[in-house]
Amino acid sequence: MAAASLKLSVALACVLLLSSAACHGLEVGYYKKTCPRVEAIVRDEVKKFVYKNAGIGAGLIRMFFHDCFVQGCDGSVLLDPTPANPQPEKLSPPNFPSLRGFELIDAAKDAVEKACPGVVSCADIVAFAGRDAAYFLSKMKVKINMPAGRLDGRVSNSTEALDNLPPPFFNLDPLVASFAAKGLSAEDMVVLSGAHTIGVSHCSSFVSDRTAVASDIDAGFANFLRRRCPANPSTANDPTVNQDVVTPNALDNQYYKNVLAHKVLFTSDAALLTTPATTQMVRDSANIPGQWEAKFNKAMVKMGAIEVKTGKQGEIRRKCRVVNH
């Protein structure tokens, strides 16, 4: 009776919290016996790529987010088009042509396969790479204990990416709802938005909402953006702008200072000041040293447990771009 009661308590805690990776069968050090060097191998590859181009690091954090929000954290964002599936997630507008880091995942998977063939999933490599990118871009301040044990999915659909990934023009309510649908809180949303402190955005992602019409954007910043971006961006003319013009290559809390100063690119960034509660979260992240980094650490782990596949739901792909046959 006591054992049954304990099991029920654990199950109830998992349902209520939705935050423990252990509830989803994930654990830190998952490969310590089957592939002990995997995390060091991935970290070495990330270090090589990120020190050459910080934008790849930003791409890896974004890739982890975009993978987890569509079909769960299952490596589905990595799958290439095939005759049977010509429109996978990676060709969906939220991902193409802006998502970066695929070559790094290939390199990491090749190195891991040499050490431990058929053991480590691509989904876990994406999670480790996102963690390691955060570590290097934060100058080693963001140290995430990333659990592993995910399996790779076999389904990848561009329409699902459009349906599940919150677009940059979202206001606060739909933004909160899209995170809640994945078991993430409003605070998780505010914390994970801080990843916009690195990377670049195409002008087409914000011009129509932020500089072409009246908005709360700082007038000087708006003029700077108008000089950088065409009034009507097109496929042939769609330049990029740093998301954080103050510390563009550092994963830090500058993003929140930019939000407070009305110097952010997206409607979804400005939306964080809509309510007193989210505004206070932004202020705390901007002003309390170390708070955002600690919360980002936890939110990344929580996000990494979204809709994890186990057993026959998934597989360990031999190549990250194609399902096994």
PDB file of N, CA and C in Angstrom, residues 132-213:
ATOM      1  N   ASP A 132      25.635  23.681 -24.654  1.00  0.00           N
ATOM      2  CA  ASP A 132      27.036  24.092 -24.777  1.00  0.00           C
ATOM      3  C   ASP A 132      27.176  25.463 -25.427  1.00  0.00           C
ATOM      4  N   ALA A 133      26.295  25.763 -26.378  1.00  0.00           N
ATOM      5  CA  ALA A 133      26.302  27.096 -26.987  1.00  0.00           C
ATOM      6  C   ALA A 133      26.020  28.149 -25.920  1.00  0.00           C
ATOM      7  N   ALA A 134      25.053  27.871 -25.033  1.00  0.00           N
ATOM      8  CA  ALA A 134      24.739  28.808 -23.946  1.00  0.00           C
ATOM      9  C   ALA A 134      25.941  28.982 -23.021  1.00  0.00           C
ATOM     10  N   TYR A 135      26.655  27.909 -22.769  1.00  0.00           N
ATOM     11  CA  TYR A 135      27.844  27.949 -21.894  1.00  0.00           C
ATOM     12  C   TYR A 135      28.920  28.852 -22.475  1.00  0.00           C
ATOM     13  N   PHE A 136      29.251  28.649 -23.742  1.00  0.00           N
ATOM     14  CA  PHE A 136      30.331  29.439 -24.346  1.00  0.00           C
ATOM     15  C   PHE A 136      29.917  30.895 -24.587  1.00  0.00           C
ATOM     16  N   LEU A 137      28.689  31.119 -25.030  1.00  0.00           N
ATOM     17  CA  LEU A 137      28.251  32.485 -25.326  1.00  0.00           C
ATOM     18  C   LEU A 137      28.031  33.313 -24.059  1.00  0.00           C
ATOM     19  N   SER A 138      27.833  32.653 -22.924  1.00  0.00           N
ATOM     20  CA  SER A 138      27.653  33.372 -21.655  1.00  0.00           C
ATOM     21  C   SER A 138      28.974  33.535 -20.909  1.00  0.00           C
ATOM     22  N   LYS A 139      30.085  33.205 -21.581  1.00  0.00           N
ATOM     23  CA  LYS A 139      31.409  33.220 -20.927  1.00  0.00           C
ATOM     24  C   LYS A 139      31.392  32.318 -19.692  1.00  0.00           C
ATOM     25  N   MET A 140      30.807  31.135 -19.896  1.00  0.00           N
ATOM     26  CA  MET A 140      30.768  30.068 -18.897  1.00  0.00           C
ATOM     27  C   MET A 140      29.892  30.377 -17.673  1.00  0.00           C
ATOM     28  N   LYS A 141      28.984  31.354 -17.780  1.00  0.00           N
ATOM     29  CA  LYS A 141      28.103  31.677 -16.648  1.00  0.00           C
ATOM     30  C   LYS A 141      26.858  30.806 -16.622  1.00  0.00           C
ATOM     31  N   VAL A 142      26.399  30.359 -17.800  1.00  0.00           N
ATOM     32  CA  VAL A 142      25.201  29.501 -17.867  1.00  0.00           C
ATOM     33  C   VAL A 142      25.666  28.045 -17.955  1.00  0.00           C
ATOM     34  N   LYS A 143      25.519  27.328 -16.839  1.00  0.00           N
ATOM     35  CA  LYS A 143      25.974  25.936 -16.765  1.00  0.00           C
ATOM     36  C   LYS A 143      24.748  25.053 -16.544  1.00  0.00           C
ATOM     37  N   ILE A 144      24.305  24.428 -17.610  1.00  0.00           N
ATOM     38  CA  ILE A 144      23.060  23.668 -17.571  1.00  0.00           C
ATOM     39  C   ILE A 144      23.358  22.181 -17.396  1.00  0.00           C
ATOM     40  N   ASN A 145      22.748  21.576 -16.382  1.00  0.00           N
ATOM     41  CA  ASN A 145      22.824  20.118 -16.234  1.00  0.00           C
ATOM     42  C   ASN A 145      21.726  19.517 -17.103  1.00  0.00           C
ATOM     43  N   MET A 146      22.071  19.242 -18.350  1.00  0.00           N
ATOM     44  CA  MET A 146      21.061  18.811 -19.318  1.00  0.00           C
ATOM     45  C   MET A 146      20.858  17.301 -19.257  1.00  0.00           C
ATOM     46  N   PRO A 147      19.682  16.852 -18.842  1.00  0.00           N
ATOM     47  CA  PRO A 147      19.387  15.419 -18.861  1.00  0.00           C
ATOM     48  C   PRO A 147      19.300  14.906 -20.304  1.00  0.00           C
ATOM     49  N   ALA A 148      19.422  13.603 -20.459  1.00  0.00           N
ATOM     50  CA  ALA A 148      19.332  12.986 -21.786  1.00  0.00           C
ATOM     51  C   ALA A 148      18.517  11.700 -21.688  1.00  0.00           C
ATOM     52  N   GLY A 149      18.316  11.098 -22.861  1.00  0.00           N
ATOM     53  CA  GLY A 149      17.502   9.885 -22.948  1.00  0.00           C
ATOM     54  C   GLY A 149      16.356  10.027 -23.930  1.00  0.00           C
ATOM     55  N   ARG A 150      16.415  11.102 -24.755  1.00  0.00           N
ATOM     56  CA  ARG A 150      15.369  11.317 -25.773  1.00  0.00           C
ATOM     57  C   ARG A 150      15.585  10.363 -26.951  1.00  0.00           C
ATOM     58  N   LEU A 151      14.503  10.002 -27.623  1.00  0.00           N
ATOM     59  CA  LEU A 151      14.609   9.262 -28.876  1.00  0.00           C
ATOM     60  C   LEU A 151      14.261  10.188 -30.039  1.00  0.00           C
ATOM     61  N   ASP A 152      14.710   9.814 -31.231  1.00  0.00           N
ATOM     62  CA  ASP A 152      14.450  10.601 -32.436  1.00  0.00           C
ATOM     63  C   ASP A 152      13.097  10.244 -33.027  1.00  0.00           C
ATOM     64  N   GLY A 153      12.378  11.275 -33.471  1.00  0.00           N
ATOM     65  CA  GLY A 153      11.074  11.068 -34.083  1.00  0.00           C
ATOM     66  C   GLY A 153      11.178  10.743 -35.561  1.00  0.00           C
ATOM     67  N   ARG A 154      10.069  10.286 -36.116  1.00  0.00           N
ATOM     68  CA  ARG A 154      10.033   9.907 -37.538  1.00  0.00           C
ATOM     69  C   ARG A 154       9.127  10.832 -38.355  1.00  0.00           C
ATOM     70  N   VAL A 155       8.499  11.804 -37.693  1.00  0.00           N
ATOM     71  CA  VAL A 155       7.536  12.691 -38.365  1.00  0.00           C
ATOM     72  C   VAL A 155       8.071  14.116 -38.334  1.00  0.00           C
ATOM     73  N   SER A 156       8.017  14.804 -39.491  1.00  0.00           N
ATOM     74  CA  SER A 156       8.459  16.200 -39.556  1.00  0.00           C
ATOM     75  C   SER A 156       7.613  16.909 -40.606  1.00  0.00           C
ATOM     76  N   ASN A 157       6.851  17.913 -40.179  1.00  0.00           N
ATOM     77  CA  ASN A 157       5.867  18.533 -41.063  1.00  0.00           C
ATOM     78  C   ASN A 157       5.936  20.049 -40.941  1.00  0.00           C
ATOM     79  N   SER A 158       6.116  20.729 -42.053  1.00  0.00           N
ATOM     80  CA  SER A 158       6.293  22.187 -42.034  1.00  0.00           C
ATOM     81  C   SER A 158       5.065  22.895 -41.465  1.00  0.00           C
ATOM     82  N   THR A 159       3.870  22.364 -41.706  1.00  0.00           N
ATOM     83  CA  THR A 159       2.648  22.986 -41.190  1.00  0.00           C
ATOM     84  C   THR A 159       2.641  22.986 -39.670  1.00  0.00           C
ATOM     85  N   GLU A 160       3.149  21.913 -39.054  1.00  0.00           N
ATOM     86  CA  GLU A 160       3.187  21.839 -37.593  1.00  0.00           C
ATOM     87  C   GLU A 160       4.124  22.891 -37.010  1.00  0.00           C
ATOM     88  N   ALA A 161       5.186  23.227 -37.735  1.00  0.00           N
ATOM     89  CA  ALA A 161       6.086  24.294 -37.264  1.00  0.00           C
ATOM     90  C   ALA A 161       5.338  25.622 -37.235  1.00  0.00           C
ATOM     91  N   LEU A 162       4.572  25.901 -38.284  1.00  0.00           N
ATOM     92  CA  LEU A 162       3.767  27.135 -38.324  1.00  0.00           C
ATOM     93  C   LEU A 162       2.727  27.155 -37.207  1.00  0.00           C
ATOM     94  N   ASP A 163       2.154  25.994 -36.920  1.00  0.00           N
ATOM     95  CA  ASP A 163       1.082  25.917 -35.920  1.00  0.00           C
ATOM     96  C   ASP A 163       1.589  26.041 -34.486  1.00  0.00           C
ATOM     97  N   ASN A 164       2.829  25.624 -34.238  1.00  0.00           N
ATOM     98  CA  ASN A 164       3.325  25.510 -32.860  1.00  0.00           C
ATOM     99  C   ASN A 164       4.347  26.555 -32.435  1.00  0.00           C
ATOM    100  N   LEU A 165       5.076  27.137 -33.385  1.00  0.00           N
ATOM    101  CA  LEU A 165       6.115  28.102 -33.019  1.00  0.00           C
ATOM    102  C   LEU A 165       5.520  29.504 -32.922  1.00  0.00           C
ATOM    103  N   PRO A 166       5.640  30.174 -31.779  1.00  0.00           N
ATOM    104  CA  PRO A 166       5.064  31.517 -31.649  1.00  0.00           C
ATOM    105  C   PRO A 166       5.782  32.514 -32.559  1.00  0.00           C
ATOM    106  N   PRO A 167       5.054  33.229 -33.417  1.00  0.00           N
ATOM    107  CA  PRO A 167       5.695  34.166 -34.343  1.00  0.00           C
ATOM    108  C   PRO A 167       6.081  35.477 -33.654  1.00  0.00           C
ATOM    109  N   PRO A 168       6.965  36.264 -34.267  1.00  0.00           N
ATOM    110  CA  PRO A 168       7.448  37.497 -33.628  1.00  0.00           C
ATOM    111  C   PRO A 168       6.394  38.577 -33.483  1.00  0.00           C
ATOM    112  N   PHE A 169       5.236  38.434 -34.166  1.00  0.00           N
ATOM    113  CA  PHE A 169       4.199  39.462 -34.060  1.00  0.00           C
ATOM    114  C   PHE A 169       3.171  39.160 -32.970  1.00  0.00           C
ATOM    115  N   PHE A 170       3.363  38.093 -32.197  1.00  0.00           N
ATOM    116  CA  PHE A 170       2.418  37.744 -31.137  1.00  0.00           C
ATOM    117  C   PHE A 170       2.433  38.790 -30.019  1.00  0.00           C
ATOM    118  N   ASN A 171       1.233  39.107 -29.510  1.00  0.00           N
ATOM    119  CA  ASN A 171       1.103  39.868 -28.281  1.00  0.00           C
ATOM    120  C   ASN A 171       1.162  38.911 -27.087  1.00  0.00           C
ATOM    121  N   LEU A 172       1.015  39.466 -25.883  1.00  0.00           N
ATOM    122  CA  LEU A 172       1.295  38.664 -24.687  1.00  0.00           C
ATOM    123  C   LEU A 172       0.374  37.453 -24.522  1.00  0.00           C
ATOM    124  N   ASP A 173      -0.935  37.623 -24.684  1.00  0.00           N
ATOM    125  CA  ASP A 173      -1.849  36.508 -24.409  1.00  0.00           C
ATOM    126  C   ASP A 173      -1.585  35.282 -25.288  1.00  0.00           C
ATOM    127  N   PRO A 174      -1.505  35.439 -26.628  1.00  0.00           N
ATOM    128  CA  PRO A 174      -1.194  34.251 -27.437  1.00  0.00           C
ATOM    129  C   PRO A 174       0.208  33.698 -27.170  1.00  0.00           C
ATOM    130  N   LEU A 175       1.124  34.574 -26.771  1.00  0.00           N
ATOM    131  CA  LEU A 175       2.476  34.123 -26.435  1.00  0.00           C
ATOM    132  C   LEU A 175       2.447  33.216 -25.205  1.00  0.00           C
ATOM    133  N   VAL A 176       1.755  33.669 -24.172  1.00  0.00           N
ATOM    134  CA  VAL A 176       1.622  32.871 -22.947  1.00  0.00           C
ATOM    135  C   VAL A 176       0.900  31.555 -23.249  1.00  0.00           C
ATOM    136  N   ALA A 177      -0.137  31.627 -24.092  1.00  0.00           N
ATOM    137  CA  ALA A 177      -0.907  30.420 -24.428  1.00  0.00           C
ATOM    138  C   ALA A 177      -0.061  29.405 -25.188  1.00  0.00           C
ATOM    139  N   SER A 178       0.795  29.878 -26.092  1.00  0.00           N
ATOM    140  CA  SER A 178       1.611  28.941 -26.884  1.00  0.00           C
ATOM    141  C   SER A 178       2.629  28.229 -26.004  1.00  0.00           C
ATOM    142  N   PHE A 179       3.141  28.897 -24.977  1.00  0.00           N
ATOM    143  CA  PHE A 179       4.060  28.245 -24.037  1.00  0.00           C
ATOM    144  C   PHE A 179       3.292  27.323 -23.088  1.00  0.00           C
ATOM    145  N   ALA A 180       2.115  27.769 -22.649  1.00  0.00           N
ATOM    146  CA  ALA A 180       1.301  26.935 -21.752  1.00  0.00           C
ATOM    147  C   ALA A 180       0.930  25.613 -22.417  1.00  0.00           C
ATOM    148  N   ALA A 181       0.714  25.648 -23.738  1.00  0.00           N
ATOM    149  CA  ALA A 181       0.368  24.431 -24.480  1.00  0.00           C
ATOM    150  C   ALA A 181       1.494  23.397 -24.416  1.00  0.00           C
ATOM    151  N   LYS A 182       2.704  23.855 -24.090  1.00  0.00           N
ATOM    152  CA  LYS A 182       3.863  22.956 -23.987  1.00  0.00           C
ATOM    153  C   LYS A 182       4.258  22.706 -22.527  1.00  0.00           C
ATOM    154  N   GLY A 183       3.385  23.111 -21.604  1.00  0.00           N
ATOM    155  CA  GLY A 183       3.673  22.885 -20.191  1.00  0.00           C
ATOM    156  C   GLY A 183       4.619  23.901 -19.584  1.00  0.00           C
ATOM    157  N   LEU A 184       4.792  25.040 -20.249  1.00  0.00           N
ATOM    158  CA  LEU A 184       5.702  26.077 -19.761  1.00  0.00           C
ATOM    159  C   LEU A 184       4.907  27.274 -19.251  1.00  0.00           C
ATOM    160  N   SER A 185       5.393  27.900 -18.201  1.00  0.00           N
ATOM    161  CA  SER A 185       4.680  28.999 -17.548  1.00  0.00           C
ATOM    162  C   SER A 185       4.974  30.334 -18.219  1.00  0.00           C
ATOM    163  N   ALA A 186       4.237  31.360 -17.798  1.00  0.00           N
ATOM    164  CA  ALA A 186       4.506  32.724 -18.288  1.00  0.00           C
ATOM    165  C   ALA A 186       5.923  33.144 -17.915  1.00  0.00           C
ATOM    166  N   GLU A 187       6.363  32.751 -16.735  1.00  0.00           N
ATOM    167  CA  GLU A 187       7.734  33.100 -16.346  1.00  0.00           C
ATOM    168  C   GLU A 187       8.758  32.375 -17.226  1.00  0.00           C
ATOM    169  N   ASP A 188       8.502  31.099 -17.532  1.00  0.00           N
ATOM    170  CA  ASP A 188       9.393  30.377 -18.457  1.00  0.00           C
ATOM    171  C   ASP A 188       9.487  31.119 -19.785  1.00  0.00           C
ATOM    172  N   MET A 189       8.341  31.622 -20.260  1.00  0.00           N
ATOM    173  CA  MET A 189       8.307  32.353 -21.531  1.00  0.00           C
ATOM    174  C   MET A 189       9.174  33.609 -21.458  1.00  0.00           C
ATOM    175  N   VAL A 190       9.041  34.368 -20.377  1.00  0.00           N
ATOM    176  CA  VAL A 190       9.832  35.588 -20.215  1.00  0.00           C
ATOM    177  C   VAL A 190      11.323  35.245 -20.142  1.00  0.00           C
ATOM    178  N   VAL A 191      11.649  34.192 -19.409  1.00  0.00           N
ATOM    179  CA  VAL A 191      13.047  33.782 -19.236  1.00  0.00           C
ATOM    180  C   VAL A 191      13.648  33.290 -20.550  1.00  0.00           C
ATOM    181  N   LEU A 192      12.918  32.449 -21.278  1.00  0.00           N
ATOM    182  CA  LEU A 192      13.446  31.909 -22.542  1.00  0.00           C
ATOM    183  C   LEU A 192      13.520  32.977 -23.628  1.00  0.00           C
ATOM    184  N   SER A 193      12.672  34.009 -23.536  1.00  0.00           N
ATOM    185  CA  SER A 193      12.764  35.120 -24.490  1.00  0.00           C
ATOM    186  C   SER A 193      14.119  35.806 -24.405  1.00  0.00           C
ATOM    187  N   GLY A 194      14.785  35.667 -23.258  1.00  0.00           N
ATOM    188  CA  GLY A 194      16.107  36.265 -23.083  1.00  0.00           C
ATOM    189  C   GLY A 194      17.144  35.752 -24.060  1.00  0.00           C
ATOM    190  N   ALA A 195      16.873  34.630 -24.728  1.00  0.00           N
ATOM    191  CA  ALA A 195      17.799  34.140 -25.769  1.00  0.00           C
ATOM    192  C   ALA A 195      17.877  35.118 -26.942  1.00  0.00           C
ATOM    193  N   HIS A 196      16.931  36.064 -27.002  1.00  0.00           N
ATOM    194  CA  HIS A 196      17.002  37.098 -28.046  1.00  0.00           C
ATOM    195  C   HIS A 196      18.113  38.110 -27.782  1.00  0.00           C
ATOM    196  N   THR A 197      18.932  37.844 -26.782  1.00  0.00           N
ATOM    197  CA  THR A 197      20.095  38.690 -26.532  1.00  0.00           C
ATOM    198  C   THR A 197      21.254  38.356 -27.477  1.00  0.00           C
ATOM    199  N   ILE A 198      21.101  37.304 -28.257  1.00  0.00           N
ATOM    200  CA  ILE A 198      22.126  36.938 -29.243  1.00  0.00           C
ATOM    201  C   ILE A 198      21.452  36.648 -30.577  1.00  0.00           C
ATOM    202  N   GLY A 199      22.258  36.598 -31.623  1.00  0.00           N
ATOM    203  CA  GLY A 199      21.734  36.247 -32.935  1.00  0.00           C
ATOM    204  C   GLY A 199      21.238  37.454 -33.712  1.00  0.00           C
ATOM    205  N   VAL A 200      20.764  37.188 -34.902  1.00  0.00           N
ATOM    206  CA  VAL A 200      20.298  38.238 -35.810  1.00  0.00           C
ATOM    207  C   VAL A 200      18.880  37.918 -36.268  1.00  0.00           C
ATOM    208  N   SER A 201      18.225  38.940 -36.793  1.00  0.00           N
ATOM    209  CA  SER A 201      16.890  38.748 -37.357  1.00  0.00           C
ATOM    210  C   SER A 201      16.831  39.390 -38.730  1.00  0.00           C
ATOM    211  N   HIS A 202      16.120  38.738 -39.642  1.00  0.00           N
ATOM    212  CA  HIS A 202      15.851  39.356 -40.933  1.00  0.00           C
ATOM    213  C   HIS A 202      14.864  40.512 -40.756  1.00  0.00           C
ATOM    214  N   CYS A 203      15.075  41.579 -41.526  1.00  0.00           N
ATOM    215  CA  CYS A 203      14.201  42.751 -41.456  1.00  0.00           C
ATOM    216  C   CYS A 203      12.731  42.386 -41.660  1.00  0.00           C
ATOM    217  N   SER A 204      12.479  41.389 -42.499  1.00  0.00           N
ATOM    218  CA  SER A 204      11.093  40.999 -42.802  1.00  0.00           C
ATOM    219  C   SER A 204      10.350  40.506 -41.564  1.00  0.00           C
ATOM    220  N   SER A 205      11.078  40.144 -40.501  1.00  0.00           N
ATOM    221  CA  SER A 205      10.433  39.633 -39.286  1.00  0.00           C
ATOM    222  C   SER A 205       9.858  40.729 -38.405  1.00  0.00           C
ATOM    223  N   PHE A 206      10.234  41.990 -38.668  1.00  0.00           N
ATOM    224  CA  PHE A 206       9.760  43.032 -37.750  1.00  0.00           C
ATOM    225  C   PHE A 206       9.359  44.355 -38.403  1.00  0.00           C
ATOM    226  N   VAL A 207       9.769  44.614 -39.641  1.00  0.00           N
ATOM    227  CA  VAL A 207       9.538  45.936 -40.241  1.00  0.00           C
ATOM    228  C   VAL A 207       8.058  46.323 -40.249  1.00  0.00           C
ATOM    229  N   SER A 208       7.200  45.413 -40.695  1.00  0.00           N
ATOM    230  CA  SER A 208       5.785  45.774 -40.865  1.00  0.00           C
ATOM    231  C   SER A 208       5.098  46.068 -39.532  1.00  0.00           C
ATOM    232  N   ASP A 209       5.555  45.434 -38.435  1.00  0.00           N
ATOM    233  CA  ASP A 209       4.914  45.622 -37.135  1.00  0.00           C
ATOM    234  C   ASP A 209       5.551  46.725 -36.293  1.00  0.00           C
ATOM    235  N   ARG A 210       6.825  47.026 -36.551  1.00  0.00           N
ATOM    236  CA  ARG A 210       7.559  47.851 -35.587  1.00  0.00           C
ATOM    237  C   ARG A 210       8.018  49.201 -36.136  1.00  0.00           C
ATOM    238  N   THR A 211       8.417  49.271 -37.389  1.00  0.00           N
ATOM    239  CA  THR A 211       8.950  50.541 -37.901  1.00  0.00           C
ATOM    240  C   THR A 211       8.071  51.163 -38.981  1.00  0.00           C
ATOM    241  N   ALA A 212       7.227  50.368 -39.608  1.00  0.00           N
ATOM    242  CA  ALA A 212       6.363  50.909 -40.671  1.00  0.00           C
ATOM    243  C   ALA A 212       5.075  51.491 -40.103  1.00  0.00           C
ATOM    244  N   VAL A 213       4.776  51.176 -38.851  1.00  0.00           N
ATOM    245  CA  VAL A 213       3.548  51.660 -38.212  1.00  0.00           C
ATOM    246  C   VAL A 213       3.908  52.225 -36.839  1.00  0.00           C
TER     247      VAL A 213
END
